[in-house]
PDB file of C-alpha atoms in Angstrom:
ATOM      1  CA  ASP A1456       8.779 -14.392  -6.533  1.00  0.00           C
ATOM      2  CA  THR A1457       8.638 -10.925  -8.055  1.00  0.00           C
ATOM      3  CA  ALA A1458       5.797  -8.908  -6.527  1.00  0.00           C
ATOM      4  CA  VAL A1459       5.022  -6.851  -9.633  1.00  0.00           C
ATOM      5  CA  SER A1460       6.289  -8.129 -12.972  1.00  0.00           C
ATOM      6  CA  GLN A1461       6.073  -6.693 -16.458  1.00  0.00           C
ATOM      7  CA  THR A1462       6.627  -8.241 -19.865  1.00  0.00           C
ATOM      8  CA  PRO A1463       8.409  -7.512 -21.991  1.00  0.00           C
ATOM      9  CA  LYS A1464      11.221  -5.532 -20.397  1.00  0.00           C
ATOM     10  CA  TYR A1465      12.260  -4.059 -23.746  1.00  0.00           C
ATOM     11  CA  LEU A1466      10.072  -3.505 -26.788  1.00  0.00           C
ATOM     12  CA  VAL A1467      11.344  -2.098 -30.067  1.00  0.00           C
ATOM     13  CA  THR A1468       8.835  -1.641 -32.857  1.00  0.00           C
ATOM     14  CA  GLN A1469       7.977   0.364 -35.940  1.00  0.00           C
ATOM     15  CA  MET A1470       5.620   3.312 -36.158  1.00  0.00           C
ATOM     16  CA  GLY A1471       2.064   2.277 -36.884  1.00  0.00           C
ATOM     17  CA  ASN A1472       2.311  -1.118 -35.209  1.00  0.00           C
ATOM     18  CA  ASP A1473       0.081  -2.340 -32.380  1.00  0.00           C
ATOM     19  CA  LYS A1474       1.703  -3.702 -29.226  1.00  0.00           C
ATOM     20  CA  SER A1475       0.792  -4.839 -25.723  1.00  0.00           C
ATOM     21  CA  ILE A1476       2.559  -4.670 -22.381  1.00  0.00           C
ATOM     22  CA  LYS A1477       1.543  -7.015 -19.599  1.00  0.00           C
ATOM     23  CA  CYS A1478       1.607  -6.561 -15.853  1.00  0.00           C
ATOM     24  CA  GLU A1479       1.045  -9.171 -13.184  1.00  0.00           C
ATOM     25  CA  GLN A1480       1.055  -8.831  -9.408  1.00  0.00           C
ATOM     26  CA  ASN A1481       1.036 -11.443  -6.684  1.00  0.00           C
ATOM     27  CA  LEU A1482       0.487  -9.052  -3.778  1.00  0.00           C
ATOM     28  CA  GLY A1483      -3.277  -9.424  -3.747  1.00  0.00           C
ATOM     29  CA  HIS A1484      -3.703  -5.651  -4.076  1.00  0.00           C
ATOM     30  CA  ASP A1485      -6.979  -4.209  -5.310  1.00  0.00           C
ATOM     31  CA  THR A1486      -5.672  -1.286  -7.329  1.00  0.00           C
ATOM     32  CA  MET A1487      -3.279  -1.242 -10.265  1.00  0.00           C
ATOM     33  CA  TYR A1488      -1.822   1.649 -12.239  1.00  0.00           C
ATOM     34  CA  TRP A1489       0.035   2.470 -15.419  1.00  0.00           C
ATOM     35  CA  TYR A1490       2.545   5.327 -15.348  1.00  0.00           C
ATOM     36  CA  LYS A1491       4.565   6.733 -18.235  1.00  0.00           C
ATOM     37  CA  GLN A1492       8.116   7.992 -17.730  1.00  0.00           C
ATOM     38  CA  ASP A1493       9.313  10.178 -20.575  1.00  0.00           C
ATOM     39  CA  SER A1494      12.843  10.827 -21.785  1.00  0.00           C
ATOM     40  CA  LYS A1495      13.309  13.536 -19.149  1.00  0.00           C
ATOM     41  CA  LYS A1496      12.353  10.976 -16.486  1.00  0.00           C
ATOM     42  CA  PHE A1497       9.076  12.725 -15.702  1.00  0.00           C
ATOM     43  CA  LEU A1498       6.475  10.288 -14.359  1.00  0.00           C
ATOM     44  CA  LYS A1499       2.789  10.704 -15.108  1.00  0.00           C
ATOM     45  CA  ILE A1500      -0.237   8.593 -14.255  1.00  0.00           C
ATOM     46  CA  MET A1501      -2.101   7.131 -17.220  1.00  0.00           C
ATOM     47  CA  PHE A1502      -4.698   4.699 -15.920  1.00  0.00           C
ATOM     48  CA  SER A1503      -5.861   2.950 -12.804  1.00  0.00           C
ATOM     49  CA  TYR A1504      -8.080  -0.042 -12.181  1.00  0.00           C
ATOM     50  CA  ASN A1505      -9.662  -1.068  -8.919  1.00  0.00           C
ATOM     51  CA  ASN A1506     -11.015  -4.607  -8.828  1.00  0.00           C
ATOM     52  CA  LYS A1507     -11.127  -4.681 -12.637  1.00  0.00           C
ATOM     53  CA  GLU A1508     -12.974  -1.355 -12.819  1.00  0.00           C
ATOM     54  CA  LEU A1509     -11.404   1.682 -14.490  1.00  0.00           C
ATOM     55  CA  ILE A1510     -11.120   4.536 -11.968  1.00  0.00           C
ATOM     56  CA  ILE A1511      -8.542   6.829 -13.540  1.00  0.00           C
ATOM     57  CA  ASN A1512      -8.168   7.761 -17.188  1.00  0.00           C
ATOM     58  CA  GLU A1513      -5.870  10.733 -17.524  1.00  0.00           C
ATOM     59  CA  THR A1514      -6.138  12.503 -20.870  1.00  0.00           C
ATOM     60  CA  VAL A1515      -4.492   9.642 -22.671  1.00  0.00           C
ATOM     61  CA  PRO A1516      -5.015   9.207 -26.438  1.00  0.00           C
ATOM     62  CA  ASN A1517      -7.635   6.650 -27.425  1.00  0.00           C
ATOM     63  CA  ARG A1518      -4.864   4.587 -29.000  1.00  0.00           C
ATOM     64  CA  PHE A1519      -4.029   3.451 -25.458  1.00  0.00           C
ATOM     65  CA  SER A1520      -6.418   0.926 -23.973  1.00  0.00           C
ATOM     66  CA  PRO A1521      -5.922  -0.767 -20.625  1.00  0.00           C
ATOM     67  CA  LYS A1522      -7.496  -4.107 -19.906  1.00  0.00           C
ATOM     68  CA  SER A1523      -7.809  -5.916 -16.613  1.00  0.00           C
ATOM     69  CA  PRO A1524      -8.855  -9.545 -17.115  1.00  0.00           C
ATOM     70  CA  ASP A1525      -8.648 -10.196 -13.375  1.00  0.00           C
ATOM     71  CA  LYS A1526      -7.472  -8.506 -10.206  1.00  0.00           C
ATOM     72  CA  ALA A1527      -3.899  -9.717 -10.643  1.00  0.00           C
ATOM     73  CA  HIS A1528      -3.377  -8.468 -14.195  1.00  0.00           C
ATOM     74  CA  LEU A1529      -3.451  -5.114 -15.928  1.00  0.00           C
ATOM     75  CA  ASN A1530      -2.394  -4.974 -19.554  1.00  0.00           C
ATOM     76  CA  LEU A1531      -1.778  -1.969 -21.764  1.00  0.00           C
ATOM     77  CA  HIS A1532      -2.518  -2.158 -25.465  1.00  0.00           C
ATOM     78  CA  ILE A1533      -1.294   0.552 -27.782  1.00  0.00           C
ATOM     79  CA  ASN A1534      -2.594   0.949 -31.338  1.00  0.00           C
ATOM     80  CA  SER A1535      -0.911   2.761 -34.200  1.00  0.00           C
ATOM     81  CA  LEU A1536       2.281   3.486 -32.304  1.00  0.00           C
ATOM     82  CA  GLU A1537       3.871   6.903 -32.739  1.00  0.00           C
ATOM     83  CA  LEU A1538       7.404   8.154 -32.122  1.00  0.00           C
ATOM     84  CA  GLY A1539       6.184  10.102 -29.108  1.00  0.00           C
ATOM     85  CA  ASP A1540       5.051   6.894 -27.430  1.00  0.00           C
ATOM     86  CA  SER A1541       8.669   5.974 -26.816  1.00  0.00           C
ATOM     87  CA  ALA A1542       9.051   5.915 -23.042  1.00  0.00           C
ATOM     88  CA  VAL A1543       9.341   3.632 -20.056  1.00  0.00           C
ATOM     89  CA  TYR A1544       5.989   2.333 -18.860  1.00  0.00           C
ATOM     90  CA  PHE A1545       5.613   1.316 -15.232  1.00  0.00           C
ATOM     91  CA  CYS A1546       2.940  -0.781 -13.671  1.00  0.00           C
ATOM     92  CA  ALA A1547       2.212  -0.223  -9.971  1.00  0.00           C
ATOM     93  CA  THR A1548      -0.113  -1.674  -7.366  1.00  0.00           C
ATOM     94  CA  MET A1549      -1.618  -0.399  -4.173  1.00  0.00           C
ATOM     95  CA  GLU A1550      -3.272  -1.963  -1.182  1.00  0.00           C
ATOM     96  CA  GLY A1551      -6.051   0.490  -0.478  1.00  0.00           C
ATOM     97  CA  THR A1552      -5.625   0.600   3.280  1.00  0.00           C
ATOM     98  CA  ASN A1553      -1.881   1.151   3.362  1.00  0.00           C
ATOM     99  CA  TYR A1554      -1.703   4.957   3.110  1.00  0.00           C
ATOM    100  CA  ASN A1555      -1.634   4.844  -0.673  1.00  0.00           C
ATOM    101  CA  GLU A1556       1.840   3.270  -0.792  1.00  0.00           C
ATOM    102  CA  GLN A1557       2.445   1.915  -4.272  1.00  0.00           C
ATOM    103  CA  PHE A1558       4.688  -0.903  -5.420  1.00  0.00           C
ATOM    104  CA  PHE A1559       6.255  -0.557  -8.833  1.00  0.00           C
ATOM    105  CA  GLY A1560       7.218  -3.067 -11.472  1.00  0.00           C
ATOM    106  CA  PRO A1561      10.615  -2.961 -13.213  1.00  0.00           C
ATOM    107  CA  GLY A1562       9.299  -1.063 -16.216  1.00  0.00           C
ATOM    108  CA  THR A1563       8.990  -1.709 -19.948  1.00  0.00           C
ATOM    109  CA  ARG A1564      11.159   0.409 -22.212  1.00  0.00           C
ATOM    110  CA  LEU A1565       9.253   1.017 -25.444  1.00  0.00           C
ATOM    111  CA  THR A1566      11.158   2.350 -28.433  1.00  0.00           C
ATOM    112  CA  VAL A1567       9.224   3.312 -31.535  1.00  0.00           C
ATOM    113  CA  LEU A1568      11.319   3.665 -34.689  1.00  0.00           C
TER     114      LEU A1568
ATOM    115  CA  ALA B1116      -5.029  20.476  -7.560  1.00  0.00           C
ATOM    116  CA  GLN B1117      -2.008  18.893  -6.012  1.00  0.00           C
ATOM    117  CA  SER B1118       1.519  19.425  -7.249  1.00  0.00           C
ATOM    118  CA  VAL B1119       5.119  18.769  -6.293  1.00  0.00           C
ATOM    119  CA  THR B1120       8.236  20.791  -7.043  1.00  0.00           C
ATOM    120  CA  GLN B1121      11.706  19.422  -6.573  1.00  0.00           C
ATOM    121  CA  LEU B1122      14.304  22.154  -6.431  1.00  0.00           C
ATOM    122  CA  GLY B1123      17.445  21.172  -8.253  1.00  0.00           C
ATOM    123  CA  SER B1124      17.331  18.624 -11.026  1.00  0.00           C
ATOM    124  CA  HIS B1125      20.895  17.597 -10.265  1.00  0.00           C
ATOM    125  CA  VAL B1126      22.676  17.448  -6.908  1.00  0.00           C
ATOM    126  CA  SER B1127      26.306  16.463  -6.517  1.00  0.00           C
ATOM    127  CA  VAL B1128      27.918  15.621  -3.167  1.00  0.00           C
ATOM    128  CA  SER B1129      31.123  14.015  -2.028  1.00  0.00           C
ATOM    129  CA  GLU B1130      31.079  10.626  -0.391  1.00  0.00           C
ATOM    130  CA  GLY B1131      30.506  11.110   3.338  1.00  0.00           C
ATOM    131  CA  ALA B1132      28.876  14.516   2.912  1.00  0.00           C
ATOM    132  CA  LEU B1133      25.342  15.492   3.847  1.00  0.00           C
ATOM    133  CA  VAL B1134      22.655  14.787   1.275  1.00  0.00           C
ATOM    134  CA  LEU B1135      19.781  17.278   1.021  1.00  0.00           C
ATOM    135  CA  LEU B1136      17.145  16.903  -1.673  1.00  0.00           C
ATOM    136  CA  ARG B1137      14.399  19.512  -1.662  1.00  0.00           C
ATOM    137  CA  CYS B1138      10.697  18.964  -2.203  1.00  0.00           C
ATOM    138  CA  ASN B1139       7.817  21.408  -1.885  1.00  0.00           C
ATOM    139  CA  TYR B1140       4.213  20.424  -2.321  1.00  0.00           C
ATOM    140  CA  SER B1141       0.871  22.022  -2.907  1.00  0.00           C
ATOM    141  CA  SER B1142      -2.277  20.375  -1.632  1.00  0.00           C
ATOM    142  CA  SER B1143      -5.714  21.554  -0.560  1.00  0.00           C
ATOM    143  CA  VAL B1144      -6.083  18.619   1.812  1.00  0.00           C
ATOM    144  CA  PRO B1145      -3.647  17.110   4.318  1.00  0.00           C
ATOM    145  CA  PRO B1146      -1.269  15.292   2.007  1.00  0.00           C
ATOM    146  CA  TYR B1147       0.330  11.933   1.982  1.00  0.00           C
ATOM    147  CA  LEU B1148       3.918  12.414   0.818  1.00  0.00           C
ATOM    148  CA  PHE B1149       6.456   9.960  -0.488  1.00  0.00           C
ATOM    149  CA  TRP B1150      10.064   9.729  -1.567  1.00  0.00           C
ATOM    150  CA  TYR B1151      10.956   7.089  -4.125  1.00  0.00           C
ATOM    151  CA  VAL B1152      14.376   6.131  -5.473  1.00  0.00           C
ATOM    152  CA  GLN B1153      15.070   4.818  -8.968  1.00  0.00           C
ATOM    153  CA  TYR B1154      18.351   3.119  -9.715  1.00  0.00           C
ATOM    154  CA  PRO B1155      19.444   2.935 -13.368  1.00  0.00           C
ATOM    155  CA  ASN B1156      17.186   0.738 -15.478  1.00  0.00           C
ATOM    156  CA  GLN B1157      15.059  -0.254 -12.514  1.00  0.00           C
ATOM    157  CA  GLY B1158      11.628   0.495 -11.135  1.00  0.00           C
ATOM    158  CA  LEU B1159      10.838   2.809  -8.246  1.00  0.00           C
ATOM    159  CA  GLN B1160      11.484   1.782  -4.671  1.00  0.00           C
ATOM    160  CA  LEU B1161       9.829   3.472  -1.724  1.00  0.00           C
ATOM    161  CA  LEU B1162      12.304   5.218   0.583  1.00  0.00           C
ATOM    162  CA  LEU B1163       9.836   6.651   3.077  1.00  0.00           C
ATOM    163  CA  LYS B1164       6.357   8.078   3.452  1.00  0.00           C
ATOM    164  CA  TYR B1165       4.534  10.699   5.518  1.00  0.00           C
ATOM    165  CA  THR B1166       0.998   9.832   6.530  1.00  0.00           C
ATOM    166  CA  SER B1167       0.148  12.512   9.114  1.00  0.00           C
ATOM    167  CA  ALA B1168       1.719  10.703  12.050  1.00  0.00           C
ATOM    168  CA  ALA B1169       5.223  11.804  13.083  1.00  0.00           C
ATOM    169  CA  THR B1170       6.571  14.780  11.156  1.00  0.00           C
ATOM    170  CA  LEU B1171      10.087  13.326  11.083  1.00  0.00           C
ATOM    171  CA  VAL B1172       9.988  10.179   9.017  1.00  0.00           C
ATOM    172  CA  LYS B1173      12.782   7.638   8.877  1.00  0.00           C
ATOM    173  CA  GLY B1174      13.200   5.459   5.845  1.00  0.00           C
ATOM    174  CA  ILE B1175      15.465   2.833   4.414  1.00  0.00           C
ATOM    175  CA  ASN B1176      19.191   3.195   3.737  1.00  0.00           C
ATOM    176  CA  GLY B1177      19.633   5.909   6.392  1.00  0.00           C
ATOM    177  CA  PHE B1178      17.361   8.480   4.733  1.00  0.00           C
ATOM    178  CA  GLU B1179      14.876  10.627   6.582  1.00  0.00           C
ATOM    179  CA  ALA B1180      12.529  13.476   5.740  1.00  0.00           C
ATOM    180  CA  GLU B1181      10.769  16.123   7.762  1.00  0.00           C
ATOM    181  CA  PHE B1182       7.247  17.319   7.000  1.00  0.00           C
ATOM    182  CA  LYS B1183       6.930  21.069   7.575  1.00  0.00           C
ATOM    183  CA  LYS B1184       3.404  22.256   7.012  1.00  0.00           C
ATOM    184  CA  SER B1185       4.277  25.943   7.427  1.00  0.00           C
ATOM    185  CA  GLU B1186       6.833  25.665   4.642  1.00  0.00           C
ATOM    186  CA  THR B1187       4.883  23.087   2.596  1.00  0.00           C
ATOM    187  CA  SER B1188       8.110  21.134   2.389  1.00  0.00           C
ATOM    188  CA  PHE B1189       9.203  17.528   2.680  1.00  0.00           C
ATOM    189  CA  HIS B1190      12.967  17.590   2.182  1.00  0.00           C
ATOM    190  CA  LEU B1191      14.977  14.368   2.106  1.00  0.00           C
ATOM    191  CA  THR B1192      18.245  14.108   4.004  1.00  0.00           C
ATOM    192  CA  LYS B1193      20.978  11.630   4.752  1.00  0.00           C
ATOM    193  CA  PRO B1194      23.875  12.508   7.074  1.00  0.00           C
ATOM    194  CA  SER B1195      26.575  10.756   5.093  1.00  0.00           C
ATOM    195  CA  ALA B1196      26.384   9.946   1.391  1.00  0.00           C
ATOM    196  CA  HIS B1197      27.527   6.614   0.065  1.00  0.00           C
ATOM    197  CA  MET B1198      28.489   5.818  -3.493  1.00  0.00           C
ATOM    198  CA  SER B1199      25.537   3.449  -3.714  1.00  0.00           C
ATOM    199  CA  ASP B1200      23.147   6.377  -3.112  1.00  0.00           C
ATOM    200  CA  ALA B1201      23.740   7.666  -6.641  1.00  0.00           C
ATOM    201  CA  ALA B1202      20.323   7.442  -8.291  1.00  0.00           C
ATOM    202  CA  GLU B1203      17.234   9.394  -9.310  1.00  0.00           C
ATOM    203  CA  TYR B1204      15.009  10.541  -6.466  1.00  0.00           C
ATOM    204  CA  PHE B1205      11.335  11.408  -6.799  1.00  0.00           C
ATOM    205  CA  CYS B1206       9.090  13.195  -4.363  1.00  0.00           C
ATOM    206  CA  ALA B1207       5.383  12.463  -4.767  1.00  0.00           C
ATOM    207  CA  VAL B1208       2.080  13.516  -3.272  1.00  0.00           C
ATOM    208  CA  SER B1209      -1.007  11.368  -3.212  1.00  0.00           C
ATOM    209  CA  ASP B1210      -4.497  12.555  -3.952  1.00  0.00           C
ATOM    210  CA  THR B1211      -7.197  12.380  -1.316  1.00  0.00           C
ATOM    211  CA  PRO B1212      -6.036   9.623   0.999  1.00  0.00           C
ATOM    212  CA  GLY B1213      -8.055   6.480   0.523  1.00  0.00           C
ATOM    213  CA  ASN B1214      -9.419   7.671  -2.808  1.00  0.00           C
ATOM    214  CA  THR B1215      -7.823   6.674  -6.097  1.00  0.00           C
ATOM    215  CA  GLY B1216      -4.343   6.793  -4.624  1.00  0.00           C
ATOM    216  CA  LYS B1217      -2.987   8.513  -7.718  1.00  0.00           C
ATOM    217  CA  LEU B1218       0.589   9.708  -7.211  1.00  0.00           C
ATOM    218  CA  ILE B1219       1.677  13.071  -8.555  1.00  0.00           C
ATOM    219  CA  PHE B1220       5.432  13.186  -8.973  1.00  0.00           C
ATOM    220  CA  GLY B1221       7.991  15.933  -8.926  1.00  0.00           C
ATOM    221  CA  GLN B1222      10.437  16.306 -11.768  1.00  0.00           C
ATOM    222  CA  GLY B1223      13.062  14.164 -10.071  1.00  0.00           C
ATOM    223  CA  THR B1224      16.533  14.932  -8.753  1.00  0.00           C
ATOM    224  CA  THR B1225      19.619  13.105  -9.930  1.00  0.00           C
ATOM    225  CA  LEU B1226      22.002  12.522  -7.052  1.00  0.00           C
ATOM    226  CA  GLN B1227      25.647  12.168  -7.982  1.00  0.00           C
ATOM    227  CA  VAL B1228      28.104  10.991  -5.323  1.00  0.00           C
ATOM    228  CA  LYS B1229      31.764  11.749  -5.949  1.00  0.00           C
ATOM    229  CA  PRO B1230      34.532   9.687  -4.375  1.00  0.00           C
TER     230      PRO B1230
END
């Protein structure tokens, strides 16, 4: 079983559309994250949830809205997609007591045309 | 604020040669430091981590890193490069240990291994 899974793996869409990316973990970890990797491979934190509570929201446009229906899932919804949203989005999880080690999903490559 | 700088966006070595990837950090508190590897079209995999125990940290695939507080460095090394080591490598620092756990990444270093 995959520890951290993301769907879809690839997402191609038109500007202005609304799309969602889903993340599921079976590690039983309390904290989940969304990171964005841009075309230059730079990774930046976007959001974090701990036990379904938002704990990090890093200067991300309001068009991005994370939702955590339960401890095992953290979804990312993006409204009115723009060209600049094209990137790879990674979900990650962390067990709070394990020296902040994070486990990453395989990524979702979003392409906005 | 914490930050990470990886010196050299691209490193090329011959198979069997020493691998040295440089990472310097800035942190106002004792840091937790990590090296992650990303193979093409895959997620990030933890290579090793420093958590204030031993300053020389051994990781997977023969990699190790040494924490040097005086130099604020955490360079990654491997004695003998293998073709399968070709990948993107990221150094990262964590915010206050036990807090949000947010990782702050360096810019990444692409390791090329030539036959």
